[in-house]
Amino acid sequence: MSLTADRPLERHLIDIRRHLHANPELSGEEYETTAAIREWLRQEGVRIADYPLKTGLVAEIGGLLGGPVVALRADIDALPIQEETGLPFASRRPGVMHACGHDFHTAALIGAAVLLKRREAELPGTVRLLFQPAEEKAKGAAQVIESGALEGVAAVFGLHNKPDLPVGTVGIRTGPIMAAADGFAVEVDGKGTHAAVPEAGLDPLVTAAHMLTALQSIVSRNVSSLDSAVVSVTRLSAGTSWNVIPEKAIFDGTIRTFDEGVRAEVRRRFEQVVDGVAAAFGTTARTRWTGGPPPVVNDARWARTAAKAAERAGLAVVEPKPSPAGEDFALYLKEAPGAFVFLGTNGLREWHHPAFDVDEAALPQAAAYLASAALEALAELSGDDAGPDPVAARAEAGTRP
Ligand code: NI
């Protein structure tokens, strides 16, 4: 049986995506979204698994005769952005928008559920479907793990739509594919004084200004030219008046890295620069880290499986550049190996733009890819290969993906 979504299924998935798009909910508040997913799965006869989640849900297909467990994940939350697409199914909620395409991911995973349900009797194991809340706040994956839903999972797969890849392609790479997204907040404590008498105080503004400049040397002087990192200060605030040197300055921002070693070194240097500059100016400073997810790092074995699955679903495999955005799918990969891929959606705008949109022609492809990844992984894990390996066959023929 083919994994391709037929016309009625394609139409159904587009309806689902548009319904979600028109009714977006913020991270941790996905109550209606969860209820809608539950109902769509119920209509297909998919069993809902019992894991304690406030929003989001876990469902399962197969496993009637035991066997390995593989997981497929979609994130379901939206962003605090005012939509400007002008689409007929644009958000009905002011200031809330599916501007990262998680509506697309959710519809794709429901599509995969339908395709897998049709083959349930022949599944050599269980496919666990993770409809994850609160990805945008990097909180949901931890909640799903906490609920126990990753227990027993031998491999986990997920995807993100990718505007700069054409429809019909899947971007797969071994190693890092998305960045660690650390947030920082620094508080500089000085001593306030009259602006005309600076020698009576300790100026937190001059201190912070030197910190901002010195922090920019971390990437150029402490990170190898063969590695990469970003240090961005995005907000700086101090003072209330033109003739008063304030007590405090605060600034915050983000660090992006693709390697745990580089991540640790950049964070170490960050604190050293902040503490050292504060000491030089006689002020004190505190760095607070708001923990974002670690980098998303694909394992070679399961990246190969993902490539095979993509080809079986009729999609072209390309090797994308890693994205400096963060993704809490990284936390699943600490629990079980797996692969996170990009699926081409021909977008005109980047993620989180108020006019962000996806090409819905990619929706049945995303569903087919996810179903195919689960089938491929279950077949490999149960030692029953689903057929000749198109990647290996091509490699033998001397061509490369
Ligand atoms: Ni996203």
CSV table of N, CA, C and O and ligand atoms in Angstrom, one decimal, residues 75 100 102 105 135-136 160 327 352, ligand 1:
chain,number,residue,atom,x,y,z
A,75,ASP,N,4.8,19.8,17.2
A,75,ASP,CA,4.5,20.9,18.2
A,75,ASP,C,3.2,21.6,17.8
A,75,ASP,O,2.9,21.6,16.6
A,100,CYS,N,4.9,30.0,13.0
A,100,CYS,CA,6.1,29.1,12.9
A,100,CYS,C,5.6,27.9,12.2
A,100,CYS,O,6.4,26.9,12.0
A,102,HIS,N,3.4,25.6,13.3
A,102,HIS,CA,3.1,24.4,14.1
A,102,HIS,C,1.7,23.9,13.8
A,102,HIS,O,1.4,22.7,14.1
A,105,HIS,N,2.6,21.4,11.2
A,105,HIS,CA,3.2,20.2,11.9
A,105,HIS,C,2.1,19.3,12.5
A,105,HIS,O,2.2,18.0,12.4
A,135,GLU,N,6.3,24.6,22.6
A,135,GLU,CA,7.6,24.5,22.1
A,135,GLU,C,8.2,25.9,22.0
A,135,GLU,O,9.4,26.1,22.3
A,136,GLU,N,7.4,26.9,21.8
A,136,GLU,CA,7.9,28.3,21.6
A,136,GLU,C,8.6,28.8,22.9
A,136,GLU,O,9.4,29.7,22.9
A,160,HIS,N,10.5,20.2,11.0
A,160,HIS,CA,10.1,21.5,11.0
A,160,HIS,C,10.0,22.0,9.5
A,160,HIS,O,10.8,21.6,8.7
A,327,GLU,N,15.2,24.7,19.2
A,327,GLU,CA,14.1,23.7,19.1
A,327,GLU,C,14.2,22.8,20.3
A,327,GLU,O,15.3,22.2,20.5
A,352,HIS,N,8.3,33.1,12.2
A,352,HIS,CA,8.0,34.2,13.2
A,352,HIS,C,7.7,35.5,12.5
A,352,HIS,O,7.6,36.6,13.2
B,1,NI,NI,8.8,26.3,15.2
